[in-house]
Amino acid sequence: MISAPRSPWWTRHVHADRRPALLQRNRLRGAVRRWFEDRDFLEVETAALQRSPGNEMGLSAFSTVLHTADGRETPLYLHTSPEFAAKKLLAAGERRLMVLGPVWRNGERGALHAPEFTMLEWYRANEPYEQLMRDCAALLALAAETAGAKRFRFRGREVDPFAEPERLTVAEACDRFASVDLLATVSSGGETDREALAAQLRAAGIRQAPDDTWGDLFTRILVERVEPAIGNGRATILMEYPAPEAALARRSARDGRVSERFELFACGVELANAFGELTDAAEQRRRFEAEMRERERRFGSRYPLDEDFLAALAHMPEASGAALGFDRLAMLATGASRVEDVIWTPVPGGDW
């Protein structure tokens, strides 16, 4: 049976239904800004147009062309995150900063995804990434208090937003929920043993494909066994991601097999991704180039590296930073069923 299309979001009765949640979104935005201002963060606005949209293999960007007065053309992209620009500001001397604004990701639309959405990013120079865990817990409670919500609920799952989040390492989660010894397949130098991990997945009854990489197998464990089991009753901070999945995070000084990276989950929803930031430009370049080679292998395209960003890393202080999906947080706080229910004017082309 084909369901009838929704009336346009601007239809009076649809807008009237959506308006209470949208007003709650506004109140939450104001509360978040005040929370950071009270802690001496500087709110900054970063340019949306960048030479590189980011260099994570799985992200797809919107592209455009800058035309100069003398007829030259420069390809640019709408950023998928304000991260590169924010870190350049850290290199310039800022110490605590936050960004609350739109980002764009192509090919992503659904209950938890929109092609244009609002990202909250914040950075702390010379502070450990464990502080970001405390920040995340405080923001969950702030969202609930602002919306007057005692519980967050989504698709049959719920959490107490005022409870201290569970802290669970990725290795502990893989062992507990999949009986997989993940770190046995990662060396102290970060090299991986794909066949050893594949054998463990077969024993655990987790499906796999012949061309799956180690990273693909790791993702299957997360998606099929770990993520469905965490963020219930209270939020979960899933931390110490394996070094091959470090992205822009530095490796742990305690164990070279893992990185200073965590993600925040509530009601099965990934809300935030945080790093103890990598400041080694050579290592960051190596990771970016590996990601772009894999993107070209899979999708036939790659994005340029932001050489200005790599140069700035040499001047960036030790720092920690987090990115939180503001629309997802607003969705949970208001009880909405999808992120576009808390976005004032959704991007055309959806099911409105």
mmCIF file of C-alpha atoms in Angstrom:
data_model
loop_
_atom_site.group_PDB
_atom_site.id
_atom_site.type_symbol
_atom_site.label_atom_id
_atom_site.label_comp_id
_atom_site.label_asym_id
_atom_site.label_seq_id
_atom_site.Cartn_x
_atom_site.Cartn_y
_atom_site.Cartn_z
ATOM 1 C CA MET A 1 0.000 0.000 0.000
ATOM 2 C CA ILE A 2 1.401 3.396 -1.005
ATOM 3 C CA SER A 3 0.978 6.021 1.702
ATOM 4 C CA ALA A 4 -0.338 9.440 0.775
ATOM 5 C CA PRO A 5 2.300 12.185 0.562
ATOM 6 C CA ARG A 6 2.478 14.680 3.385
ATOM 7 C CA SER A 7 1.090 18.134 2.983
ATOM 8 C CA PRO A 8 3.836 20.754 2.486
ATOM 9 C CA TRP A 9 5.552 21.808 5.709
ATOM 10 C CA TRP A 10 4.359 25.387 5.151
ATOM 11 C CA THR A 11 0.686 24.361 5.155
ATOM 12 C CA ARG A 12 -0.958 26.086 8.102
ATOM 13 C CA HIS A 13 -2.186 22.957 9.873
ATOM 14 C CA VAL A 14 1.162 21.180 9.396
ATOM 15 C CA HIS A 15 3.072 24.201 10.668
ATOM 16 C CA ALA A 16 0.709 24.488 13.649
ATOM 17 C CA ASP A 17 1.476 20.873 14.576
ATOM 18 C CA ARG A 18 5.231 21.385 14.182
ATOM 19 C CA ARG A 19 5.462 24.801 15.825
ATOM 20 C CA PRO A 20 5.646 23.721 19.516
ATOM 21 C CA ALA A 21 8.703 21.566 18.818
ATOM 22 C CA LEU A 22 10.275 24.304 16.706
ATOM 23 C CA LEU A 23 9.839 26.808 19.524
ATOM 24 C CA GLN A 24 11.440 24.318 21.899
ATOM 25 C CA ARG A 25 14.321 24.077 19.438
ATOM 26 C CA ASN A 26 14.765 27.859 19.649
ATOM 27 C CA ARG A 27 14.774 27.757 23.445
ATOM 28 C CA LEU A 28 17.335 24.983 23.389
ATOM 29 C CA ARG A 29 19.548 26.923 20.996
ATOM 30 C CA GLY A 30 19.479 29.887 23.367
ATOM 31 C CA ALA A 31 20.182 27.697 26.395
ATOM 32 C CA VAL A 32 23.154 26.047 24.681
ATOM 33 C CA ARG A 33 24.631 29.412 23.765
ATOM 34 C CA ARG A 34 24.269 30.664 27.330
ATOM 35 C CA TRP A 35 25.819 27.456 28.703
ATOM 36 C CA PHE A 36 28.943 27.921 26.623
ATOM 37 C CA GLU A 37 29.110 31.666 27.224
ATOM 38 C CA ASP A 38 28.980 31.050 30.995
ATOM 39 C CA ARG A 39 32.070 28.865 30.585
ATOM 40 C CA ASP A 40 34.055 31.484 28.678
ATOM 41 C CA PHE A 41 33.639 29.991 25.224
ATOM 42 C CA LEU A 42 33.763 32.322 22.267
ATOM 43 C CA GLU A 43 31.095 31.648 19.641
ATOM 44 C CA VAL A 44 32.539 31.953 16.143
ATOM 45 C CA GLU A 45 31.099 31.767 12.642
ATOM 46 C CA THR A 46 33.110 29.794 10.109
ATOM 47 C CA ALA A 47 32.869 30.088 6.333
ATOM 48 C CA ALA A 48 30.592 27.434 4.828
ATOM 49 C CA LEU A 49 32.537 27.360 1.559
ATOM 50 C CA GLN A 50 35.868 25.555 1.808
ATOM 51 C CA ARG A 51 38.533 24.141 -0.501
ATOM 52 C CA SER A 52 37.992 20.726 1.068
ATOM 53 C CA PRO A 53 34.724 19.559 2.627
ATOM 54 C CA GLY A 54 36.565 17.055 4.828
ATOM 55 C CA ASN A 55 38.414 13.866 4.041
ATOM 56 C CA GLU A 56 36.459 11.079 5.678
ATOM 57 C CA MET A 57 35.813 8.343 3.149
ATOM 58 C CA GLY A 58 32.097 7.975 3.828
ATOM 59 C CA LEU A 59 31.108 11.645 3.611
ATOM 60 C CA SER A 60 29.735 13.137 0.392
ATOM 61 C CA ALA A 61 29.698 16.887 -0.144
ATOM 62 C CA PHE A 62 27.874 19.496 -2.180
ATOM 63 C CA SER A 63 30.171 21.259 -4.640
ATOM 64 C CA THR A 64 30.136 24.631 -6.358
ATOM 65 C CA VAL A 65 32.485 26.980 -8.228
ATOM 66 C CA LEU A 66 33.819 30.366 -7.125
ATOM 67 C CA HIS A 67 34.051 32.844 -10.036
ATOM 68 C CA THR A 68 36.489 35.726 -9.600
ATOM 69 C CA ALA A 69 36.239 39.120 -11.241
ATOM 70 C CA ASP A 70 39.093 38.269 -13.637
ATOM 71 C CA GLY A 71 37.335 35.135 -14.889
ATOM 72 C CA ARG A 72 39.180 32.500 -12.862
ATOM 73 C CA GLU A 73 37.246 29.581 -11.412
ATOM 74 C CA THR A 74 37.981 27.802 -8.140
ATOM 75 C CA PRO A 75 36.092 24.665 -7.070
ATOM 76 C CA LEU A 76 34.703 24.924 -3.544
ATOM 77 C CA TYR A 77 32.547 22.754 -1.295
ATOM 78 C CA LEU A 78 29.937 23.332 1.374
ATOM 79 C CA HIS A 79 31.597 22.070 4.514
ATOM 80 C CA THR A 80 30.479 18.843 6.147
ATOM 81 C CA SER A 81 31.778 20.183 9.454
ATOM 82 C CA PRO A 82 33.322 23.465 10.658
ATOM 83 C CA GLU A 83 36.231 21.445 12.074
ATOM 84 C CA PHE A 84 39.040 22.582 9.765
ATOM 85 C CA ALA A 85 38.205 26.262 10.169
ATOM 86 C CA ALA A 86 37.724 25.983 13.930
ATOM 87 C CA LYS A 87 41.125 24.336 14.354
ATOM 88 C CA LYS A 88 42.734 27.106 12.317
ATOM 89 C CA LEU A 89 41.310 29.509 14.912
ATOM 90 C CA LEU A 90 42.936 27.425 17.647
ATOM 91 C CA ALA A 91 46.210 27.775 15.750
ATOM 92 C CA ALA A 92 45.569 31.523 15.613
ATOM 93 C CA GLY A 93 45.405 31.699 19.395
ATOM 94 C CA GLU A 94 41.820 31.065 20.477
ATOM 95 C CA ARG A 95 41.503 28.763 23.462
ATOM 96 C CA ARG A 96 37.820 27.956 23.963
ATOM 97 C CA LEU A 97 35.459 28.268 21.034
ATOM 98 C CA MET A 98 32.131 26.908 19.842
ATOM 99 C CA VAL A 99 30.301 26.874 16.520
ATOM 100 C CA LEU A 100 26.543 26.401 16.179
ATOM 101 C CA GLY A 101 25.505 26.502 12.557
ATOM 102 C CA PRO A 102 24.547 24.662 9.377
ATOM 103 C CA VAL A 103 26.571 21.943 7.676
ATOM 104 C CA TRP A 104 25.808 19.949 4.530
ATOM 105 C CA ARG A 105 26.128 16.269 3.669
ATOM 106 C CA ASN A 106 24.939 14.895 0.357
ATOM 107 C CA GLY A 107 23.237 11.541 -0.014
ATOM 108 C CA GLU A 108 21.983 11.501 3.577
ATOM 109 C CA ARG A 109 18.272 11.748 4.344
ATOM 110 C CA GLY A 110 16.068 9.835 6.759
ATOM 111 C CA ALA A 111 14.715 9.898 10.280
ATOM 112 C CA LEU A 112 18.152 10.788 11.664
ATOM 113 C CA HIS A 113 19.669 12.536 8.632
ATOM 114 C CA ALA A 114 19.016 15.694 6.648
ATOM 115 C CA PRO A 115 21.124 17.092 3.791
ATOM 116 C CA GLU A 116 21.391 20.406 5.677
ATOM 117 C CA PHE A 117 21.450 20.286 9.450
ATOM 118 C CA THR A 118 22.836 22.132 12.468
ATOM 119 C CA MET A 119 26.098 21.082 14.066
ATOM 120 C CA LEU A 120 27.308 22.111 17.501
ATOM 121 C CA GLU A 121 31.099 21.938 17.724
ATOM 122 C CA TRP A 122 33.266 23.060 20.604
ATOM 123 C CA TYR A 123 36.979 22.989 21.336
ATOM 124 C CA ARG A 124 39.056 23.234 24.492
ATOM 125 C CA ALA A 125 42.756 24.004 24.129
ATOM 126 C CA ASN A 126 45.081 22.352 26.658
ATOM 127 C CA GLU A 127 42.239 20.359 28.226
ATOM 128 C CA PRO A 128 41.815 16.554 28.180
ATOM 129 C CA TYR A 129 39.150 14.897 26.102
ATOM 130 C CA GLU A 130 37.601 13.431 29.259
ATOM 131 C CA GLN A 131 36.296 16.954 29.919
ATOM 132 C CA LEU A 132 34.205 16.613 26.763
ATOM 133 C CA MET A 133 32.493 13.596 28.331
ATOM 134 C CA ARG A 134 31.388 15.817 31.201
ATOM 135 C CA ASP A 135 30.282 18.459 28.693
ATOM 136 C CA CYS A 136 28.140 15.915 26.852
ATOM 137 C CA ALA A 137 26.456 14.776 30.063
ATOM 138 C CA ALA A 138 25.710 18.387 30.980
ATOM 139 C CA LEU A 139 24.241 19.128 27.537
ATOM 140 C CA LEU A 140 21.906 16.135 27.746
ATOM 141 C CA ALA A 141 20.596 17.385 31.073
ATOM 142 C CA LEU A 142 20.362 20.953 29.761
ATOM 143 C CA ALA A 143 18.282 19.816 26.777
ATOM 144 C CA ALA A 144 15.893 17.877 29.000
ATOM 145 C CA GLU A 145 15.555 20.707 31.501
ATOM 146 C CA THR A 146 14.917 23.257 28.743
ATOM 147 C CA ALA A 147 12.222 21.083 27.136
ATOM 148 C CA GLY A 148 10.713 19.983 30.446
ATOM 149 C CA ALA A 149 11.413 16.325 29.622
ATOM 150 C CA LYS A 150 12.073 13.723 32.304
ATOM 151 C CA ARG A 151 12.937 10.989 29.795
ATOM 152 C CA PHE A 152 14.135 10.849 26.193
ATOM 153 C CA ARG A 153 12.300 8.300 24.029
ATOM 154 C CA PHE A 154 12.884 7.146 20.459
ATOM 155 C CA ARG A 155 11.604 4.043 18.684
ATOM 156 C CA GLY A 156 10.768 2.139 21.825
ATOM 157 C CA ARG A 157 13.986 2.989 23.659
ATOM 158 C CA GLU A 158 14.433 5.524 26.427
ATOM 159 C CA VAL A 159 17.077 7.081 28.656
ATOM 160 C CA ASP A 160 17.206 9.240 31.729
ATOM 161 C CA PRO A 161 18.969 12.373 30.437
ATOM 162 C CA PHE A 162 19.942 13.372 33.984
ATOM 163 C CA ALA A 163 21.733 10.101 34.735
ATOM 164 C CA GLU A 164 25.509 9.928 34.470
ATOM 165 C CA PRO A 165 26.329 8.326 31.093
ATOM 166 C CA GLU A 166 27.840 4.866 31.093
ATOM 167 C CA ARG A 167 31.472 4.829 29.966
ATOM 168 C CA LEU A 168 32.339 1.776 27.892
ATOM 169 C CA THR A 169 35.412 1.127 25.765
ATOM 170 C CA VAL A 170 34.921 -0.172 22.245
ATOM 171 C CA ALA A 171 36.934 -3.278 23.138
ATOM 172 C CA GLU A 172 34.727 -3.958 26.171
ATOM 173 C CA ALA A 173 31.596 -3.486 24.066
ATOM 174 C CA CYS A 174 32.793 -5.853 21.323
ATOM 175 C CA ASP A 175 33.617 -8.497 23.911
ATOM 176 C CA ARG A 176 30.387 -8.074 25.878
ATOM 177 C CA PHE A 177 27.924 -7.940 23.004
ATOM 178 C CA ALA A 178 29.666 -9.910 20.234
ATOM 179 C CA SER A 179 32.261 -12.104 22.000
ATOM 180 C CA VAL A 180 34.906 -10.511 19.750
ATOM 181 C CA ASP A 181 38.431 -9.718 20.974
ATOM 182 C CA LEU A 182 38.851 -6.667 18.765
ATOM 183 C CA LEU A 183 42.246 -5.500 19.977
ATOM 184 C CA ALA A 184 43.744 -8.927 19.343
ATOM 185 C CA THR A 185 43.512 -7.957 15.665
ATOM 186 C CA VAL A 186 45.258 -4.570 16.068
ATOM 187 C CA SER A 187 49.008 -4.196 16.615
ATOM 188 C CA SER A 188 50.663 -1.592 18.830
ATOM 189 C CA GLY A 189 51.578 0.256 15.633
ATOM 190 C CA GLY A 190 47.969 0.333 14.442
ATOM 191 C CA GLU A 191 48.251 -2.385 11.780
ATOM 192 C CA THR A 192 45.246 -4.702 11.481
ATOM 193 C CA ASP A 193 44.705 -8.415 10.886
ATOM 194 C CA ARG A 194 41.661 -8.633 8.641
ATOM 195 C CA GLU A 195 41.549 -12.435 8.501
ATOM 196 C CA ALA A 196 41.733 -12.820 12.267
ATOM 197 C CA LEU A 197 38.792 -10.460 12.711
ATOM 198 C CA ALA A 198 36.821 -12.179 9.937
ATOM 199 C CA ALA A 199 37.284 -15.522 11.721
ATOM 200 C CA GLN A 200 35.920 -14.051 14.943
ATOM 201 C CA LEU A 201 32.892 -12.660 13.105
ATOM 202 C CA ARG A 202 32.156 -16.075 11.604
ATOM 203 C CA ALA A 203 32.301 -17.621 15.053
ATOM 204 C CA ALA A 204 29.954 -14.927 16.373
ATOM 205 C CA GLY A 205 27.484 -15.420 13.528
ATOM 206 C CA ILE A 206 27.937 -11.937 12.123
ATOM 207 C CA ARG A 207 27.507 -11.707 8.363
ATOM 208 C CA GLN A 208 30.356 -10.485 6.181
ATOM 209 C CA ALA A 209 31.259 -10.029 2.537
ATOM 210 C CA PRO A 210 34.401 -11.325 0.801
ATOM 211 C CA ASP A 211 35.587 -7.822 -0.035
ATOM 212 C CA ASP A 212 35.008 -6.401 3.452
ATOM 213 C CA THR A 213 38.036 -4.586 4.826
ATOM 214 C CA TRP A 214 39.004 -4.695 8.507
ATOM 215 C CA GLY A 215 37.142 -1.399 8.890
ATOM 216 C CA ASP A 216 34.022 -2.841 7.247
ATOM 217 C CA LEU A 217 34.088 -5.803 9.619
ATOM 218 C CA PHE A 218 34.496 -3.490 12.598
ATOM 219 C CA THR A 219 31.492 -1.458 11.428
ATOM 220 C CA ARG A 220 29.402 -4.628 11.160
ATOM 221 C CA ILE A 221 30.129 -5.439 14.806
ATOM 222 C CA LEU A 222 29.120 -1.938 15.856
ATOM 223 C CA VAL A 223 25.945 -1.778 13.790
ATOM 224 C CA GLU A 224 24.689 -5.324 14.385
ATOM 225 C CA ARG A 225 25.692 -6.001 17.984
ATOM 226 C CA VAL A 226 27.027 -2.975 19.861
ATOM 227 C CA GLU A 227 24.851 -0.006 18.916
ATOM 228 C CA PRO A 228 21.536 -1.850 19.500
ATOM 229 C CA ALA A 229 22.714 -2.737 23.017
ATOM 230 C CA ILE A 230 23.941 0.649 24.296
ATOM 231 C CA GLY A 231 22.296 3.925 25.209
ATOM 232 C CA ASN A 232 19.407 2.237 27.033
ATOM 233 C CA GLY A 233 18.222 3.506 30.414
ATOM 234 C CA ARG A 234 21.029 6.008 30.404
ATOM 235 C CA ALA A 235 23.296 7.419 27.714
ATOM 236 C CA THR A 236 26.488 5.593 26.755
ATOM 237 C CA ILE A 237 29.890 7.070 26.008
ATOM 238 C CA LEU A 238 31.586 4.555 23.708
ATOM 239 C CA MET A 239 35.274 5.403 23.981
ATOM 240 C CA GLU A 240 38.774 4.373 22.936
ATOM 241 C CA TYR A 241 38.035 3.652 19.298
ATOM 242 C CA PRO A 242 40.699 1.455 17.681
ATOM 243 C CA ALA A 243 43.614 3.328 16.144
ATOM 244 C CA PRO A 244 42.599 2.491 12.529
ATOM 245 C CA GLU A 245 39.303 4.315 13.210
ATOM 246 C CA ALA A 246 40.914 7.348 14.857
ATOM 247 C CA ALA A 247 39.994 9.827 12.061
ATOM 248 C CA LEU A 248 41.359 13.147 13.410
ATOM 249 C CA ALA A 249 42.070 11.868 16.932
ATOM 250 C CA ARG A 250 45.467 11.217 18.469
ATOM 251 C CA ARG A 251 46.459 7.790 19.670
ATOM 252 C CA SER A 252 46.252 6.985 23.345
ATOM 253 C CA ALA A 253 49.526 7.369 25.219
ATOM 254 C CA ARG A 254 48.477 4.390 27.338
ATOM 255 C CA ASP A 255 47.787 1.940 24.479
ATOM 256 C CA GLY A 256 48.860 2.536 20.880
ATOM 257 C CA ARG A 257 46.095 0.225 19.645
ATOM 258 C CA VAL A 258 43.396 2.752 20.557
ATOM 259 C CA SER A 259 42.728 6.444 20.080
ATOM 260 C CA GLU A 260 41.340 9.300 22.142
ATOM 261 C CA ARG A 261 37.966 9.190 20.466
ATOM 262 C CA PHE A 262 34.478 8.649 21.856
ATOM 263 C CA GLU A 263 30.897 8.771 20.630
ATOM 264 C CA LEU A 264 27.787 9.567 22.673
ATOM 265 C CA PHE A 265 24.664 7.395 22.234
ATOM 266 C CA ALA A 266 21.165 7.859 23.644
ATOM 267 C CA CYS A 267 18.072 5.830 22.691
ATOM 268 C CA GLY A 268 20.073 4.177 19.932
ATOM 269 C CA VAL A 269 20.908 7.567 18.430
ATOM 270 C CA GLU A 270 24.496 8.671 17.910
ATOM 271 C CA LEU A 271 24.582 12.233 19.190
ATOM 272 C CA ALA A 272 28.232 13.267 19.362
ATOM 273 C CA ASN A 273 31.721 12.369 18.157
ATOM 274 C CA ALA A 274 34.711 13.685 20.105
ATOM 275 C CA PHE A 275 38.498 13.619 19.819
ATOM 276 C CA GLY A 276 41.648 14.309 21.691
ATOM 277 C CA GLU A 277 42.858 16.210 18.646
ATOM 278 C CA LEU A 278 45.712 15.033 16.467
ATOM 279 C CA THR A 279 48.258 17.802 15.858
ATOM 280 C CA ASP A 280 50.821 15.784 13.888
ATOM 281 C CA ALA A 281 50.451 17.139 10.344
ATOM 282 C CA ALA A 282 52.412 14.299 8.729
ATOM 283 C CA GLU A 283 50.256 11.649 10.389
ATOM 284 C CA GLN A 284 47.077 13.558 9.533
ATOM 285 C CA ARG A 285 48.144 13.797 5.887
ATOM 286 C CA ARG A 286 48.799 10.053 5.827
ATOM 287 C CA ARG A 287 45.322 9.337 7.199
ATOM 288 C CA PHE A 288 43.623 11.729 4.787
ATOM 289 C CA GLU A 289 45.425 10.243 1.784
ATOM 290 C CA ALA A 290 44.476 6.716 2.856
ATOM 291 C CA GLU A 291 40.841 7.775 3.236
ATOM 292 C CA MET A 292 40.797 9.386 -0.195
ATOM 293 C CA ARG A 293 42.390 6.341 -1.839
ATOM 294 C CA GLU A 294 39.648 4.201 -0.332
ATOM 295 C CA ARG A 295 36.987 6.687 -1.425
ATOM 296 C CA GLU A 296 38.303 6.607 -4.974
ATOM 297 C CA ARG A 297 38.341 2.809 -4.944
ATOM 298 C CA ARG A 298 34.747 2.634 -3.765
ATOM 299 C CA PHE A 299 33.093 5.654 -5.342
ATOM 300 C CA GLY A 300 35.448 6.763 -8.109
ATOM 301 C CA SER A 301 36.077 10.223 -6.668
ATOM 302 C CA ARG A 302 38.132 11.990 -4.023
ATOM 303 C CA TYR A 303 38.260 15.397 -2.365
ATOM 304 C CA PRO A 304 41.318 17.662 -2.232
ATOM 305 C CA LEU A 305 43.317 18.037 0.953
ATOM 306 C CA ASP A 306 43.147 21.360 2.761
ATOM 307 C CA GLU A 307 46.847 22.240 2.729
ATOM 308 C CA ASP A 308 46.135 25.364 4.769
ATOM 309 C CA PHE A 309 44.638 23.172 7.497
ATOM 310 C CA LEU A 310 47.619 20.820 7.495
ATOM 311 C CA ALA A 311 49.955 23.808 7.777
ATOM 312 C CA ALA A 312 47.927 25.178 10.708
ATOM 313 C CA LEU A 313 48.274 21.920 12.653
ATOM 314 C CA ALA A 314 51.931 22.750 13.289
ATOM 315 C CA HIS A 315 50.781 25.828 15.241
ATOM 316 C CA MET A 316 47.759 24.301 16.955
ATOM 317 C CA PRO A 317 47.977 23.680 20.708
ATOM 318 C CA GLU A 318 47.039 20.387 22.317
ATOM 319 C CA ALA A 319 43.240 20.391 22.328
ATOM 320 C CA SER A 320 40.077 18.355 22.543
ATOM 321 C CA GLY A 321 36.968 18.883 20.451
ATOM 322 C CA ALA A 322 33.466 17.503 19.969
ATOM 323 C CA ALA A 323 30.764 17.638 17.295
ATOM 324 C CA LEU A 324 27.143 17.125 18.343
ATOM 325 C CA GLY A 325 24.113 16.869 16.068
ATOM 326 C CA PHE A 326 21.957 19.684 17.424
ATOM 327 C CA ASP A 327 18.832 18.602 15.520
ATOM 328 C CA ARG A 328 19.101 15.079 16.935
ATOM 329 C CA LEU A 329 19.385 16.462 20.452
ATOM 330 C CA ALA A 330 16.347 18.689 19.841
ATOM 331 C CA MET A 331 14.469 15.705 18.406
ATOM 332 C CA LEU A 332 15.049 13.627 21.538
ATOM 333 C CA ALA A 333 14.280 16.519 23.884
ATOM 334 C CA THR A 334 10.962 17.327 22.181
ATOM 335 C CA GLY A 335 9.876 13.759 21.485
ATOM 336 C CA ALA A 336 9.851 14.272 17.710
ATOM 337 C CA SER A 337 10.008 11.193 15.477
ATOM 338 C CA ARG A 338 12.596 12.525 12.998
ATOM 339 C CA VAL A 339 15.080 15.374 12.743
ATOM 340 C CA GLU A 340 13.218 17.273 10.037
ATOM 341 C CA ASP A 341 10.317 17.710 12.470
ATOM 342 C CA VAL A 342 12.562 20.117 14.417
ATOM 343 C CA ILE A 343 14.050 21.914 11.386
ATOM 344 C CA TRP A 344 12.165 25.110 10.562
ATOM 345 C CA THR A 345 12.381 24.842 6.768
ATOM 346 C CA PRO A 346 13.479 21.403 5.524
ATOM 347 C CA VAL A 347 15.509 21.127 2.321
ATOM 348 C CA PRO A 348 13.282 20.521 -0.746
ATOM 349 C CA GLY A 349 13.060 17.028 -2.145
ATOM 350 C CA GLY A 350 11.913 15.163 0.942
ATOM 351 C CA ASP A 351 8.510 13.666 1.608
ATOM 352 C CA TRP A 352 6.728 16.842 2.605
#
